[in-house]
Amino acid sequence: MITFVGAGPGAEDLITVRGQNLLKEADLVIYAGSLVNPGLLSLCRKECRVYNSAEMTLEEVMEVMLDGEKKGQKIVRLHTGDPCIYGAIREQMDELDRHGISYEVCPGVSSFCGAAAALNAEYTLPGVSQSVVITRMAGRTPVPERESIASFAAHHATMVIFLSTGMLKELSAELIRGGYEPSAPASIVYKATWPEEKVLRCTVEKLAETAEAAGVKKTALIIVGEVLEGEYERSKLYDPSFTTEFRKGKTNE
Ligand code: SAH
């Protein structure tokens, strides 16, 4: 049996209880060594075979998985954050399907949630933004033009931008091209939830110089939007005058 497990954003105790149990029981673990906290591997049994996928191709990962499966082993494929975000799991699942091997997913805490925690932010504030755009700048992996940063920026919804710390000048230009004021609030969260976490608050136009001054070059998320500061409306859910399924609203007489 193969389980894709979300390792969480970094801190060792931010993996789920289920993910922790799967690691404790595993015979074979293939972990994404570039970002998964290696401390999590101390949960594994002494006999557990451990591979770092950062040094492997998809074919090599499959070879190891198929070998473990043949031996009837419990296999964990450990991905950073939650595997559904830039996790390259679909191509592994398709290969497993081709071989008639079943698998499951154990979700994890994505780094975009870890970053919100670091910022004490709510991404969906009434009267400000009710949507979160998770995206990236085009790199070696292209991004379709209809999903350009500028086109999303035009919505002024909260944006969480992955995999783009090396392109912050271009990112600022794209955000401004899409309609953000250069002075609109932005943040850089480096290694959210790790001990070395850094939270840098700045503006859309100052992303590159802020990152450079702090020596941040990778493993960061860029958060953009008015939810980072300023006015918002109170929620209806906790408004005394609002009736919900669970609570009757009080009228002011
Ligand atoms: N599946 C992962 C994302 C993998 S893509 C998730 O759900 O978080 C790798 C990118 O995620 C990095 O380049 C960086 O932009 C971001 N990232 C991953 N962990 C991070 C963390 N702890 N803090 C900030 N950014 C992180």
Tab-separated table of C-alpha atoms and ligand atoms in Angstrom:
chain	number	residue	atom	x	y	z
A	1	MET	CA	0.000	0.000	0.000
A	2	ILE	CA	1.295	3.455	-0.893
A	3	THR	CA	0.277	6.620	0.929
A	4	PHE	CA	1.139	10.101	-0.252
A	5	VAL	CA	1.595	12.009	2.995
A	6	GLY	CA	1.664	15.771	3.483
A	7	ALA	CA	4.590	16.515	5.799
A	8	GLY	CA	3.357	19.989	6.691
A	9	PRO	CA	5.170	23.276	6.135
A	10	GLY	CA	8.251	22.612	8.227
A	11	ALA	CA	7.819	22.373	12.005
A	12	GLU	CA	8.073	18.694	12.942
A	13	ASP	CA	4.883	18.760	15.010
A	14	LEU	CA	2.788	20.162	12.170
A	15	ILE	CA	2.371	16.805	10.443
A	16	THR	CA	-1.045	15.209	11.073
A	17	VAL	CA	-1.441	12.427	13.654
A	18	ARG	CA	-2.348	10.107	10.775
A	19	GLY	CA	0.786	11.082	8.857
A	20	GLN	CA	2.876	10.515	11.974
A	21	ASN	CA	1.408	7.022	12.442
A	22	LEU	CA	2.024	6.164	8.794
A	23	LEU	CA	5.685	7.181	9.168
A	24	LYS	CA	6.027	5.087	12.346
A	25	GLU	CA	4.655	2.011	10.573
A	26	ALA	CA	6.409	2.452	7.222
A	27	ASP	CA	8.809	-0.109	5.721
A	28	LEU	CA	9.842	2.338	3.002
A	29	VAL	CA	9.821	6.155	2.893
A	30	ILE	CA	10.581	8.338	-0.119
A	31	TYR	CA	10.751	11.955	1.030
A	32	ALA	CA	11.112	15.232	-0.868
A	33	GLY	CA	14.477	16.136	0.653
A	34	SER	CA	14.620	19.685	-0.662
A	35	LEU	CA	11.879	20.893	1.710
A	36	VAL	CA	10.677	18.150	4.076
A	37	ASN	CA	12.062	18.553	7.596
A	38	PRO	CA	14.513	15.630	7.959
A	39	GLY	CA	13.658	15.517	11.673
A	40	LEU	CA	10.412	13.754	10.703
A	41	LEU	CA	12.440	10.730	9.624
A	42	SER	CA	13.361	10.048	13.250
A	43	LEU	CA	9.799	8.698	13.581
A	44	CYS	CA	10.687	5.831	11.245
A	45	ARG	CA	11.655	2.382	12.506
A	46	LYS	CA	15.337	1.398	12.353
A	47	GLU	CA	14.590	-1.132	9.603
A	48	CYS	CA	12.747	1.402	7.440
A	49	ARG	CA	14.444	2.099	4.079
A	50	VAL	CA	14.612	5.856	3.378
A	51	TYR	CA	15.135	7.526	-0.014
A	52	ASN	CA	15.523	11.230	-0.820
A	53	SER	CA	13.551	12.014	-3.978
A	54	ALA	CA	15.459	15.296	-4.502
A	55	GLU	CA	18.197	13.139	-6.043
A	56	MET	CA	15.859	10.909	-8.052
A	57	THR	CA	13.869	10.993	-11.299
A	58	LEU	CA	10.210	9.959	-11.537
A	59	GLU	CA	11.385	6.666	-13.058
A	60	GLU	CA	13.710	6.004	-10.115
A	61	VAL	CA	10.977	6.844	-7.608
A	62	MET	CA	8.642	4.426	-9.400
A	63	GLU	CA	11.277	1.688	-9.419
A	64	VAL	CA	11.668	1.963	-5.641
A	65	MET	CA	7.889	2.049	-5.103
A	66	LEU	CA	7.257	-0.967	-7.356
A	67	ASP	CA	9.992	-2.932	-5.611
A	68	GLY	CA	8.521	-2.157	-2.176
A	69	GLU	CA	5.020	-2.992	-3.373
A	70	LYS	CA	6.213	-6.362	-4.701
A	71	LYS	CA	7.560	-7.116	-1.213
A	72	GLY	CA	4.216	-6.163	0.344
A	73	GLN	CA	5.751	-3.224	2.182
A	74	LYS	CA	4.029	-0.195	3.692
A	75	ILE	CA	5.250	2.735	1.616
A	76	VAL	CA	5.077	6.442	2.453
A	77	ARG	CA	5.736	9.067	-0.219
A	78	LEU	CA	6.381	12.150	1.899
A	79	HIS	CA	5.723	15.519	0.251
A	80	THR	CA	6.183	18.981	1.719
A	81	GLY	CA	3.097	20.932	2.848
A	82	ASP	CA	0.057	19.349	1.261
A	83	PRO	CA	0.756	17.162	-1.750
A	84	CYS	CA	-2.021	18.762	-3.850
A	85	ILE	CA	-0.100	22.038	-4.256
A	86	TYR	CA	2.839	21.809	-6.705
A	87	GLY	CA	3.441	18.264	-5.442
A	88	ALA	CA	3.879	16.440	-8.766
A	89	ILE	CA	1.716	13.615	-7.404
A	90	ARG	CA	-0.537	13.167	-10.412
A	91	GLU	CA	2.258	11.752	-12.559
A	92	GLN	CA	3.101	9.257	-9.807
A	93	MET	CA	-0.550	8.283	-9.402
A	94	ASP	CA	-0.911	7.721	-13.141
A	95	GLU	CA	2.122	5.417	-13.118
A	96	LEU	CA	0.722	3.514	-10.141
A	97	ASP	CA	-2.635	3.210	-11.944
A	98	ARG	CA	-0.822	1.796	-14.953
A	99	HIS	CA	0.640	-0.883	-12.692
A	100	GLY	CA	-2.681	-1.535	-10.953
A	101	ILE	CA	-1.289	-0.407	-7.577
A	102	SER	CA	-3.639	1.341	-5.147
A	103	TYR	CA	-2.748	4.394	-3.117
A	104	GLU	CA	-4.222	6.948	-0.761
A	105	VAL	CA	-3.489	10.533	0.208
A	106	CYS	CA	-3.039	11.787	3.753
A	107	PRO	CA	-3.373	15.586	3.604
A	108	GLY	CA	-0.992	18.012	5.248
A	109	VAL	CA	-0.811	21.641	6.331
A	110	SER	CA	0.240	23.612	3.266
A	111	SER	CA	2.849	26.338	3.607
A	112	PHE	CA	0.241	28.915	2.540
A	113	CYS	CA	-1.532	28.159	5.840
A	114	GLY	CA	1.775	28.207	7.713
A	115	ALA	CA	2.457	31.652	6.232
A	116	ALA	CA	-0.970	32.968	7.303
A	117	ALA	CA	-0.221	31.752	10.825
A	118	ALA	CA	3.158	33.502	10.788
A	119	LEU	CA	1.466	36.739	9.668
A	120	ASN	CA	-1.528	36.402	12.039
A	121	ALA	CA	-3.509	36.972	8.856
A	122	GLU	CA	-6.979	36.048	7.654
A	123	TYR	CA	-6.887	35.741	3.874
A	124	THR	CA	-10.669	36.138	3.468
A	125	LEU	CA	-11.835	39.327	5.166
A	126	PRO	CA	-15.430	40.525	4.610
A	127	GLY	CA	-15.490	43.683	2.520
A	128	VAL	CA	-11.879	43.166	1.385
A	129	SER	CA	-11.406	39.801	-0.327
A	130	GLN	CA	-13.352	36.555	-0.287
A	131	SER	CA	-10.965	34.638	-2.537
A	132	VAL	CA	-7.395	33.387	-2.393
A	133	VAL	CA	-5.399	32.963	-5.581
A	134	ILE	CA	-2.613	30.416	-5.287
A	135	THR	CA	-0.230	30.880	-8.163
A	136	ARG	CA	3.385	31.294	-9.247
A	137	MET	CA	5.522	33.162	-11.719
A	138	ALA	CA	6.430	31.207	-14.825
A	139	GLY	CA	9.826	29.595	-14.399
A	140	ARG	CA	11.125	26.492	-16.089
A	141	THR	CA	7.541	25.300	-15.665
A	142	PRO	CA	5.479	27.610	-17.876
A	143	VAL	CA	2.270	29.259	-16.674
A	144	PRO	CA	-0.533	29.677	-19.250
A	145	GLU	CA	-0.900	33.362	-20.316
A	146	ARG	CA	-4.542	33.409	-19.191
A	147	GLU	CA	-3.199	32.778	-15.660
A	148	SER	CA	-0.654	35.598	-15.686
A	149	ILE	CA	0.072	37.336	-12.387
A	150	ALA	CA	-1.236	40.587	-13.916
A	151	SER	CA	-4.581	38.998	-14.814
A	152	PHE	CA	-5.076	37.710	-11.257
A	153	ALA	CA	-3.843	40.984	-9.752
A	154	ALA	CA	-6.682	42.784	-11.556
A	155	HIS	CA	-9.144	41.024	-9.189
A	156	HIS	CA	-7.504	42.452	-6.038
A	157	ALA	CA	-8.208	39.138	-4.335
A	158	THR	CA	-5.642	37.868	-1.827
A	159	MET	CA	-2.710	36.285	-3.652
A	160	VAL	CA	-0.283	33.683	-2.358
A	161	ILE	CA	2.603	33.300	-4.749
A	162	PHE	CA	4.734	30.155	-4.617
A	163	LEU	CA	8.054	29.314	-6.278
A	164	SER	CA	8.872	32.884	-7.277
A	165	THR	CA	11.386	34.227	-4.718
A	166	GLY	CA	14.079	34.422	-7.402
A	167	MET	CA	11.933	36.685	-9.615
A	168	LEU	CA	10.685	39.399	-7.284
A	169	LYS	CA	11.476	42.388	-9.537
A	170	GLU	CA	9.464	40.786	-12.338
A	171	LEU	CA	6.732	39.805	-9.869
A	172	SER	CA	6.344	43.414	-8.649
A	173	ALA	CA	6.148	44.651	-12.236
A	174	GLU	CA	3.451	42.081	-13.071
A	175	LEU	CA	1.391	42.937	-9.961
A	176	ILE	CA	1.559	46.642	-10.828
A	177	ARG	CA	0.783	45.937	-14.511
A	178	GLY	CA	-2.350	44.144	-13.296
A	179	GLY	CA	-3.532	47.118	-11.287
A	180	TYR	CA	-1.952	46.994	-7.830
A	181	GLU	CA	-0.693	50.282	-6.448
A	182	PRO	CA	3.089	50.152	-5.912
A	183	SER	CA	2.342	50.969	-2.246
A	184	ALA	CA	-0.167	48.090	-1.766
A	185	PRO	CA	0.676	45.809	1.187
A	186	ALA	CA	2.748	42.679	0.591
A	187	SER	CA	4.652	40.182	2.730
A	188	ILE	CA	7.424	37.672	2.312
A	189	VAL	CA	7.340	34.659	4.619
A	190	TYR	CA	10.558	32.666	4.578
A	191	LYS	CA	10.473	29.082	5.894
A	192	ALA	CA	7.112	29.468	7.615
A	193	THR	CA	6.929	27.434	10.870
A	194	TRP	CA	10.628	26.448	10.765
A	195	PRO	CA	12.811	27.762	13.617
A	196	GLU	CA	14.546	30.083	11.116
A	197	GLU	CA	11.211	31.564	9.887
A	198	LYS	CA	11.331	35.217	8.761
A	199	VAL	CA	8.285	37.442	8.286
A	200	LEU	CA	8.961	40.522	6.193
A	201	ARG	CA	6.233	43.094	5.658
A	202	CYS	CA	6.655	45.532	2.779
A	203	THR	CA	4.857	46.907	-0.269
A	204	VAL	CA	4.337	45.503	-3.745
A	205	GLU	CA	7.113	47.679	-5.215
A	206	LYS	CA	9.652	46.820	-2.461
A	207	LEU	CA	9.506	42.994	-2.663
A	208	ALA	CA	12.920	42.492	-4.272
A	209	GLU	CA	14.864	44.912	-2.075
A	210	THR	CA	13.149	43.633	1.100
A	211	ALA	CA	14.090	40.036	0.304
A	212	GLU	CA	17.627	41.017	-0.632
A	213	ALA	CA	18.166	43.020	2.563
A	214	ALA	CA	17.089	39.965	4.606
A	215	GLY	CA	19.124	37.514	2.504
A	216	VAL	CA	15.996	35.604	1.421
A	217	LYS	CA	16.535	33.846	-1.903
A	218	LYS	CA	14.249	30.805	-1.793
A	219	THR	CA	11.728	28.796	0.279
A	220	ALA	CA	9.455	31.768	0.693
A	221	LEU	CA	5.894	32.714	-0.102
A	222	ILE	CA	4.805	36.138	-1.262
A	223	ILE	CA	1.434	37.274	0.044
A	224	VAL	CA	-0.240	40.269	-1.552
A	225	GLY	CA	-3.491	42.009	-0.738
A	226	GLU	CA	-5.391	44.507	1.336
A	227	VAL	CA	-6.155	41.769	3.905
A	228	LEU	CA	-2.634	42.386	5.234
A	229	GLU	CA	-3.640	45.757	6.664
A	230	GLY	CA	-6.439	48.273	6.766
A	231	GLU	CA	-10.194	48.260	7.213
A	232	TYR	CA	-12.632	45.359	6.915
A	233	GLU	CA	-16.222	44.541	7.867
A	234	ARG	CA	-17.224	42.407	10.830
A	235	SER	CA	-18.385	38.885	10.030
A	236	LYS	CA	-22.117	38.198	9.788
A	237	LEU	CA	-21.624	34.850	11.521
A	238	TYR	CA	-20.774	36.436	14.895
A	239	ASP	CA	-22.924	39.554	14.520
A	240	PRO	CA	-25.414	39.725	17.451
A	241	SER	CA	-28.277	40.687	15.104
A	242	PHE	CA	-27.671	37.815	12.693
A	243	THR	CA	-29.726	34.610	12.970
A	244	THR	CA	-27.984	31.370	12.015
A	245	GLU	CA	-28.896	27.682	12.136
A	246	PHE	CA	-27.405	27.571	15.647
A	247	ARG	CA	-28.226	30.943	17.177
A	248	LYS	CA	-31.150	33.361	17.122
A	249	GLY	CA	-30.190	36.997	16.420
A	250	LYS	CA	-31.157	39.717	18.896
A	251	THR	CA	-32.921	42.798	17.549
A	252	ASN	CA	-32.176	46.235	18.983
A	253	GLU	CA	-35.430	47.672	20.371
B	1	SAH	N1	3.242	21.292	-1.460
B	1	SAH	C1	3.898	22.441	-0.883
B	1	SAH	C2	4.470	23.379	-1.912
B	1	SAH	C3	5.612	22.792	-2.722
B	1	SAH	S1	6.260	23.907	-3.906
B	1	SAH	C4	2.925	23.156	0.083
B	1	SAH	O1	1.764	22.763	0.170
B	1	SAH	O2	3.362	24.084	0.760
B	1	SAH	C5	7.649	24.575	-3.070
B	1	SAH	C6	7.440	26.039	-2.751
B	1	SAH	O3	6.542	26.147	-1.663
B	1	SAH	C7	8.680	26.797	-2.312
B	1	SAH	O4	9.417	27.264	-3.404
B	1	SAH	C8	8.084	27.932	-1.525
B	1	SAH	O5	7.578	28.923	-2.398
B	1	SAH	C9	6.906	27.254	-0.882
B	1	SAH	N2	7.189	26.760	0.489
B	1	SAH	C10	7.222	25.471	0.894
B	1	SAH	N3	7.405	25.414	2.232
B	1	SAH	C11	7.483	26.692	2.664
B	1	SAH	C12	7.609	27.299	3.956
B	1	SAH	N4	7.720	26.575	5.061
B	1	SAH	N5	7.623	28.650	4.020
B	1	SAH	C13	7.481	29.417	2.919
B	1	SAH	N6	7.352	28.895	1.685
B	1	SAH	C14	7.337	27.553	1.557
